Coordinates of C-alpha atoms in Angstrom, one line a residue:
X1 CA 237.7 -91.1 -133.4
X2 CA 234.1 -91.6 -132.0
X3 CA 233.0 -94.4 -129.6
X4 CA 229.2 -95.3 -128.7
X5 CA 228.6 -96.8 -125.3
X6 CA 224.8 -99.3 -125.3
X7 CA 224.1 -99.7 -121.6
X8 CA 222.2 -103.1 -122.8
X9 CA 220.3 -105.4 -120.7
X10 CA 222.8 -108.7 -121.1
X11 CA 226.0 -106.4 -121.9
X12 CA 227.5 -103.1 -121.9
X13 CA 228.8 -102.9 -125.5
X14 CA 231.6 -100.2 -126.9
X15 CA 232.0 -99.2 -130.4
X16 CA 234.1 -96.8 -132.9
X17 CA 232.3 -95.4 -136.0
X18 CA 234.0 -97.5 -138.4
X19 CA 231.3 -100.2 -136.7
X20 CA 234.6 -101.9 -134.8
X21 CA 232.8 -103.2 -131.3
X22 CA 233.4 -105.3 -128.2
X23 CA 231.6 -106.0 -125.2
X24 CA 231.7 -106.4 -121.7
X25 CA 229.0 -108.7 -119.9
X26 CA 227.7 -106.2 -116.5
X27 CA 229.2 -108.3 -114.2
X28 CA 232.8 -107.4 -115.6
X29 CA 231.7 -104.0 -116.0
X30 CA 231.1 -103.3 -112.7
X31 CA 234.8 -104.0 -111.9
X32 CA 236.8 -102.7 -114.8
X33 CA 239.3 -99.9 -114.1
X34 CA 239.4 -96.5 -116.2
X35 CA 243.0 -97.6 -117.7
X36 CA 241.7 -101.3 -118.1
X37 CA 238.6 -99.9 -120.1
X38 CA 241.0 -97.7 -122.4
X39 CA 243.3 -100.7 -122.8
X40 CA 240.7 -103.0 -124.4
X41 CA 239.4 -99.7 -126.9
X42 CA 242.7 -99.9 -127.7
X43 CA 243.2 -103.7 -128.6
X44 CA 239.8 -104.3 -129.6
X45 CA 238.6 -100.5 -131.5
X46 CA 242.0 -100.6 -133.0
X47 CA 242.0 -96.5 -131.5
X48 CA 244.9 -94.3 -129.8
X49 CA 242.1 -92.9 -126.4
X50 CA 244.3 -89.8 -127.1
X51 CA 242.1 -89.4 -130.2
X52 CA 239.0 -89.9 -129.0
X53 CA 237.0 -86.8 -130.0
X54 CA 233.5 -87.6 -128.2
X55 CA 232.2 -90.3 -126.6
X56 CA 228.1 -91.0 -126.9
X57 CA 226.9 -93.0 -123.6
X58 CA 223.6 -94.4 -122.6
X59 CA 222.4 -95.2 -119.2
X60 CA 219.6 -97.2 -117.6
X61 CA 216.2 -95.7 -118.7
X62 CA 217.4 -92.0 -119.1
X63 CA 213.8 -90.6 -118.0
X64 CA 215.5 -87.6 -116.5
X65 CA 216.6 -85.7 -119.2
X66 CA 214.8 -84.9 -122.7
X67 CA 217.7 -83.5 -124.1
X68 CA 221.3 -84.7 -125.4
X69 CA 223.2 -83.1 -122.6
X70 CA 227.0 -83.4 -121.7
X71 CA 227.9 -85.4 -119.4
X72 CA 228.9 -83.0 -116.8
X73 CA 225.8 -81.1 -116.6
X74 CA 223.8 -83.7 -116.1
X75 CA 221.9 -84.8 -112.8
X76 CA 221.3 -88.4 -111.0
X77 CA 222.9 -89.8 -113.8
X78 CA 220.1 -89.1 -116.4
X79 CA 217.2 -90.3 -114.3
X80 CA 214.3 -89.2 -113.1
X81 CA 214.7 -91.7 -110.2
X82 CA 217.0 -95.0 -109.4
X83 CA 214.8 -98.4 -109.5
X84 CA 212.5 -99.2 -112.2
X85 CA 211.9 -102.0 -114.5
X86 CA 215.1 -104.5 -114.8
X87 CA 218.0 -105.9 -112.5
X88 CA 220.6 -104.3 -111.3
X89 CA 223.8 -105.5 -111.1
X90 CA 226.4 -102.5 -111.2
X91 CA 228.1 -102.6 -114.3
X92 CA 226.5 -99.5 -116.3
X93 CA 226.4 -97.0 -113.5
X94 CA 230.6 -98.2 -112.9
X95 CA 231.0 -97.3 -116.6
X96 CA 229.0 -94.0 -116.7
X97 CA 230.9 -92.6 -113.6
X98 CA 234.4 -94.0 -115.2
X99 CA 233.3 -91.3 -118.1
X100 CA 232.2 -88.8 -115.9
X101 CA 235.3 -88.4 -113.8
X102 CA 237.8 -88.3 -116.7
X103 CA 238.5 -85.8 -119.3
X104 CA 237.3 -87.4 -122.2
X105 CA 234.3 -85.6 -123.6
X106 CA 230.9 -87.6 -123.5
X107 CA 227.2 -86.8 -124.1
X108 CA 224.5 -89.0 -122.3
X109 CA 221.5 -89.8 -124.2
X110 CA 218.1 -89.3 -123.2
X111 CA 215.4 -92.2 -122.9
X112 CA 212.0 -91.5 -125.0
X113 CA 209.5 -90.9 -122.5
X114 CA 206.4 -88.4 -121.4
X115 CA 208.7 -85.6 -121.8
X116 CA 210.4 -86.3 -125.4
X117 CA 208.7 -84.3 -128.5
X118 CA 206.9 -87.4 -129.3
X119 CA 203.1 -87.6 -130.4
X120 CA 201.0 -86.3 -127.4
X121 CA 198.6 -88.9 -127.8
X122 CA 201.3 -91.7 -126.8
X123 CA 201.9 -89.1 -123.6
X124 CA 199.5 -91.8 -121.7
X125 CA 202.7 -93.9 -121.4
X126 CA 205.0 -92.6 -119.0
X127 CA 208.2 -94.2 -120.6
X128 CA 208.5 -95.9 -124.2
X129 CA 212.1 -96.7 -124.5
X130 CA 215.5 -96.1 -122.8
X131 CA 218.3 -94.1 -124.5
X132 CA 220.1 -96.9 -126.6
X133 CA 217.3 -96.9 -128.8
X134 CA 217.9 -93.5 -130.3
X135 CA 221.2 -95.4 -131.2
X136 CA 219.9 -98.4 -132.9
X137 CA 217.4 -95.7 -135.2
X138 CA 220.1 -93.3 -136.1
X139 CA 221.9 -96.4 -137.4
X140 CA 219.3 -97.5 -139.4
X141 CA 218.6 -93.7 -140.6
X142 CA 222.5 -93.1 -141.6
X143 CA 223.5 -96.6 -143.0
X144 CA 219.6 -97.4 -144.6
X145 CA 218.5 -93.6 -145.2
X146 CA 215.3 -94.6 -144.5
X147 CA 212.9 -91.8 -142.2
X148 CA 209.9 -94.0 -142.0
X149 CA 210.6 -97.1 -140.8
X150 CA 209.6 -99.0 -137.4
X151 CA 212.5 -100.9 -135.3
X152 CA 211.7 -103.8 -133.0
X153 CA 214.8 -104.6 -130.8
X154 CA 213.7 -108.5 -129.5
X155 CA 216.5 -109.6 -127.1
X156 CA 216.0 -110.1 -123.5
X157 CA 212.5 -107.9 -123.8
X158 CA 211.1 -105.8 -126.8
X159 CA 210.6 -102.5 -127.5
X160 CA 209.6 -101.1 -130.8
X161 CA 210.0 -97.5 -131.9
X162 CA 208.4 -95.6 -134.8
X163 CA 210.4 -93.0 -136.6
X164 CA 208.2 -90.8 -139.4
X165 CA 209.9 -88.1 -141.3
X166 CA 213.1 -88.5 -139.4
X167 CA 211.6 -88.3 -136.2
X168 CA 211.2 -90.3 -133.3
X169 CA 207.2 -90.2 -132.6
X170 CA 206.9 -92.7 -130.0
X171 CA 207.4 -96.5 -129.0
X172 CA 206.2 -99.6 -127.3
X173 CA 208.4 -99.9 -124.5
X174 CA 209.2 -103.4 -122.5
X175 CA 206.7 -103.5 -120.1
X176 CA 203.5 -102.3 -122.5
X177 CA 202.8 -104.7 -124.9
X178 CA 205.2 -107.9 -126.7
X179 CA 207.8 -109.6 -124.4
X180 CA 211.1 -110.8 -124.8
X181 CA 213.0 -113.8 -124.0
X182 CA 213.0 -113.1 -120.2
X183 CA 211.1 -109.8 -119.9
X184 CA 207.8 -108.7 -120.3
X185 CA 204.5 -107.2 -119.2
X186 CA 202.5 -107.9 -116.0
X187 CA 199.2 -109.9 -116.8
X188 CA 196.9 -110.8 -114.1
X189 CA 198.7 -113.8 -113.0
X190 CA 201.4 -111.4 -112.4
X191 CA 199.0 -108.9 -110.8
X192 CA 197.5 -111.1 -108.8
X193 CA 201.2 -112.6 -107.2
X194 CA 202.5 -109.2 -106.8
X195 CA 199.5 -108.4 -104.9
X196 CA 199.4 -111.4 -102.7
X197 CA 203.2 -110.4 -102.2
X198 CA 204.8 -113.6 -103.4
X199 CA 206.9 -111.5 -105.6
X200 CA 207.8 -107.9 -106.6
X201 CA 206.6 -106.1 -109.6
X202 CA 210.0 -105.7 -111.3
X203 CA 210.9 -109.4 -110.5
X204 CA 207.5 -110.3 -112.4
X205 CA 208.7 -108.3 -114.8
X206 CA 211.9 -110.0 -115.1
X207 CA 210.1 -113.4 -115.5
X208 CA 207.1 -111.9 -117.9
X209 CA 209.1 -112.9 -121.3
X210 CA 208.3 -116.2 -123.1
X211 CA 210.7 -118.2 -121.4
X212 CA 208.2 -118.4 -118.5
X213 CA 206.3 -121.4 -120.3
X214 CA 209.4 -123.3 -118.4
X215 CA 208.8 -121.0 -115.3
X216 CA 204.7 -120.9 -114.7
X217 CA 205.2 -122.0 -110.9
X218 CA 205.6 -119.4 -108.6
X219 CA 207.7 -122.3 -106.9
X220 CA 210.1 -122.8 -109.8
X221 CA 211.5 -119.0 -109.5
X222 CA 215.5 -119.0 -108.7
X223 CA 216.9 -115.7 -109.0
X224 CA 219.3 -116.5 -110.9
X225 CA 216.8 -116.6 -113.6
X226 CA 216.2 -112.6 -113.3
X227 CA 220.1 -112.1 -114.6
X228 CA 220.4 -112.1 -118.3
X229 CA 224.6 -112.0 -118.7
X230 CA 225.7 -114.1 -121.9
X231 CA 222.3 -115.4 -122.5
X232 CA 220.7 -116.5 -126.3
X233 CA 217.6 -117.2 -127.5
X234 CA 219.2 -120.5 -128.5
X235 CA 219.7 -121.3 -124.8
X236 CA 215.4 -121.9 -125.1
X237 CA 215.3 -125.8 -124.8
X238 CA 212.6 -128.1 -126.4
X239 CA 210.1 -126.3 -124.4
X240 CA 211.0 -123.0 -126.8
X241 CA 208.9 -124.4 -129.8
X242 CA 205.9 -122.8 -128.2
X243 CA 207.9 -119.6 -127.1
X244 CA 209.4 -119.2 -130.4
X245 CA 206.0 -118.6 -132.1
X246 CA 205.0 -116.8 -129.0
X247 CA 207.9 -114.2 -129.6
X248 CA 207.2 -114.2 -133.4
X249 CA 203.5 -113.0 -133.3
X250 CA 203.4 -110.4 -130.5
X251 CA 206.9 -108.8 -132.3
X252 CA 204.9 -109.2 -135.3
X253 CA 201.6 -107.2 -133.7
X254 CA 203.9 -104.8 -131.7
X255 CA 205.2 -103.4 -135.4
X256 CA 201.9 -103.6 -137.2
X257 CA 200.2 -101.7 -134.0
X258 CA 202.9 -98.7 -134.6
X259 CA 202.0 -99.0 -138.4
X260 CA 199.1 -97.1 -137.5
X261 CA 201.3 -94.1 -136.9
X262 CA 203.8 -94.6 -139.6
X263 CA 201.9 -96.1 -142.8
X264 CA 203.9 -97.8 -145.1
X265 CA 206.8 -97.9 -142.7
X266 CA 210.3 -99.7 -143.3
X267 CA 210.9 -102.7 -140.8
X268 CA 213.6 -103.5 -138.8
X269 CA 214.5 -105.9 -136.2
X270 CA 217.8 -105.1 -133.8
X271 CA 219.0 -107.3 -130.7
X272 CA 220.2 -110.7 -130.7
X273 CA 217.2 -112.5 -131.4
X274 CA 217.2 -110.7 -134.7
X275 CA 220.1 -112.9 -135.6
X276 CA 217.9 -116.0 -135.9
X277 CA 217.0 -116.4 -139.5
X278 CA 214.1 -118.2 -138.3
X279 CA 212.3 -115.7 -136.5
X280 CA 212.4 -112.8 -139.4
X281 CA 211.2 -115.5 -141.2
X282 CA 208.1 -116.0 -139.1
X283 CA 207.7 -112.6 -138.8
X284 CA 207.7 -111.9 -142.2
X285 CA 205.4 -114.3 -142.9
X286 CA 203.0 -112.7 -140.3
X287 CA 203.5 -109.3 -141.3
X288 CA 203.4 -110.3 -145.4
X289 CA 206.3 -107.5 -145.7
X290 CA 209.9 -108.0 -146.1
X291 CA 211.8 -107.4 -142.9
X292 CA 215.9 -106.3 -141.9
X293 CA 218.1 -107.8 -139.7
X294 CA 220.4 -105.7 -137.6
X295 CA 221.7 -107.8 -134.7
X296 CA 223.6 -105.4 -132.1
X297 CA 223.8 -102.2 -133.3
X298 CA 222.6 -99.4 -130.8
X299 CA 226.4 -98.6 -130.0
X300 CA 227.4 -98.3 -133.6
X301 CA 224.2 -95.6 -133.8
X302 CA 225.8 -94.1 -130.7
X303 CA 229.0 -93.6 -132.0
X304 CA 227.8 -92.4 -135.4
X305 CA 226.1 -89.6 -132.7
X306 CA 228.8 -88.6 -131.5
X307 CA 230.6 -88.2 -134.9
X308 CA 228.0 -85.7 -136.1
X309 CA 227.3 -83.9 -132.5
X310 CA 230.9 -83.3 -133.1
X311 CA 230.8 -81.6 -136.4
X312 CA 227.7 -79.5 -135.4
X313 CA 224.3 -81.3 -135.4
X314 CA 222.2 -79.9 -132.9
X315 CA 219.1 -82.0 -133.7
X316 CA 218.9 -85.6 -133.2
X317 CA 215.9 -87.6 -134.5
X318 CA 213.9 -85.0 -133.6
X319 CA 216.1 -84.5 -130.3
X320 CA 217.7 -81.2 -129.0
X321 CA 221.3 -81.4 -128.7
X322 CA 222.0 -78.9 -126.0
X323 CA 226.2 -78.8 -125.5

């Protein structure tokens, strides 16, 4: 049996490789004993732990290794340093340590970043996608046997990744170009309040997705607005006409922009915005290309890692394994 672990921004989710999955929001995570953990892979992966064979986890941004590493020879948790962009509330650094101080045997990873074998021209970036990502485009590799394709996970940010010849080349990351729901880059209002310091860079961050046409006041911020547990993009209220369309056309330019590195490039949309039938629509109609739905699926990928790091793959989307 092999599980994949998505360290995701609204939930930590857990999956076998028969595509079996449940999810814990962070909140829980951070609390959840070792036995507790192996109790719900029990009920809800239909698995005896006994049997688990490998374990694929993901963690934060993973900036600090380029490799697929084991667990135990890994430093700082896979980063190059704590903080960054996103809140922290506890539960994915609770779950990675639960891994790393038990016997089951787990890999961790990488993020895509200045480091990865990725084109040297997108080098300018320093970081273009954290580690669940390689999950979500090994699914679509395995189950859709496609190696050119583009995948744009929308959710509580986006980040879109280009894959050519079964290689990850590069990616859009969060903070770079289209936002999300609640996340997204820093424009010059964003600039300018970070500056004046009426808020931090990473809160801006957290209030830079499209849901900030309810939140344009400095005034209006609560900070309970920079947690994303159990959110949709159905929880948008009549204001989200305009951030619907919003969402829609910079997704829609995020994926052509990468089809300047993969021509003719399959696309697919991941995350739980990807579930609204709506939204592929638009995009479809903006890109004039037909467009596949995923919904959650990074910790499927992962698990589907750790199934063939198990029987002897040693190169990962273009990633060294190194166990």
């Amino acid at each position: 049996m092999f599980i994949g672990v998505d360290h995701g921004t609204r939930a930590i989710r857990f999956s076998s490789h028969d595509e079996k999955t449940f999810e814990l929001d962070r909140k829980n995570a951070s609390k959840i004993s070792f036995d507790e953990l192996l109790s719900l892979m029990q009920r809800y992966l239909s698995i005896d732990p006994s049997k688990i064979k490998l374990v694929a986890l993901t963690y934060s941004m993973g900036d600090g290794i380029h490799k697929i590493k084991r667990i135990e020879d890994v430093e700082n948790r896979g980063l190059l340093e704590d903080g960054g962009a996103g809140s922290y509330v506890g539960g994915g650094t609770h779950i990675y340590d639960l891994f790393r101080g038990h016997e089951i045997p787990t890999i961790v990873l990488p993020g895509i970043h200045r480091r990865s074998p990725i084109d040297p021209r997108l080098k300018v970036f320093s970081h273009h996608a954290s580690p669940e990502k390689i999950g979500d485009c090994y699914y679509v590799l395995k189950k859709f046997h496609s190696r050119n394709f583009i995948l744009c996970d929308v959710g509580a940010n986006t980040v879109s990744v280009g894959v050519k010849d079964g290689r990850i080349i590069g990616g859009l990351d969060a903070c770079l170009f289209s936002p999300g729901v609640y996340q997204g880059p820093l424009d010059l209002e964003a600039i300018r309040k970070t500056d004046r310091g009426e808020i931090s860079a990473n809160d801006a961050f957290g209030l830079g997705g499209v849901k900030k046409f309810t939140l344009l006041n400095t005034e209006n911020l609560d900070k309970k607005d920079l947690v994303f547990e159990n959110r949709r993009f159905s929880s948008l209220k009549i204001e989200g006409f305009q951030a619907f369309k919003s969402l829609s056309l910079l997704t829609a330019m995020e994926a052509s922009a990468m089809e300047v590195l993969v021509p003719d490039a399959d696309i697919f949309v991941c995350g739980f915005v990807s579930e609204d039938e709506k939204f592929i629509d638009e995009m479809k109609g903006l890109l004039k290309k037909d467009i596949t739905a995923l919904g959650d699926i990074a910790s499927v990928g992962c698990s589907l890692i750790a199934r063939d790091v198990f029987y002897g793959a040693r190169n990962i989307l273009g990633i060294e394994v190194e166990i």
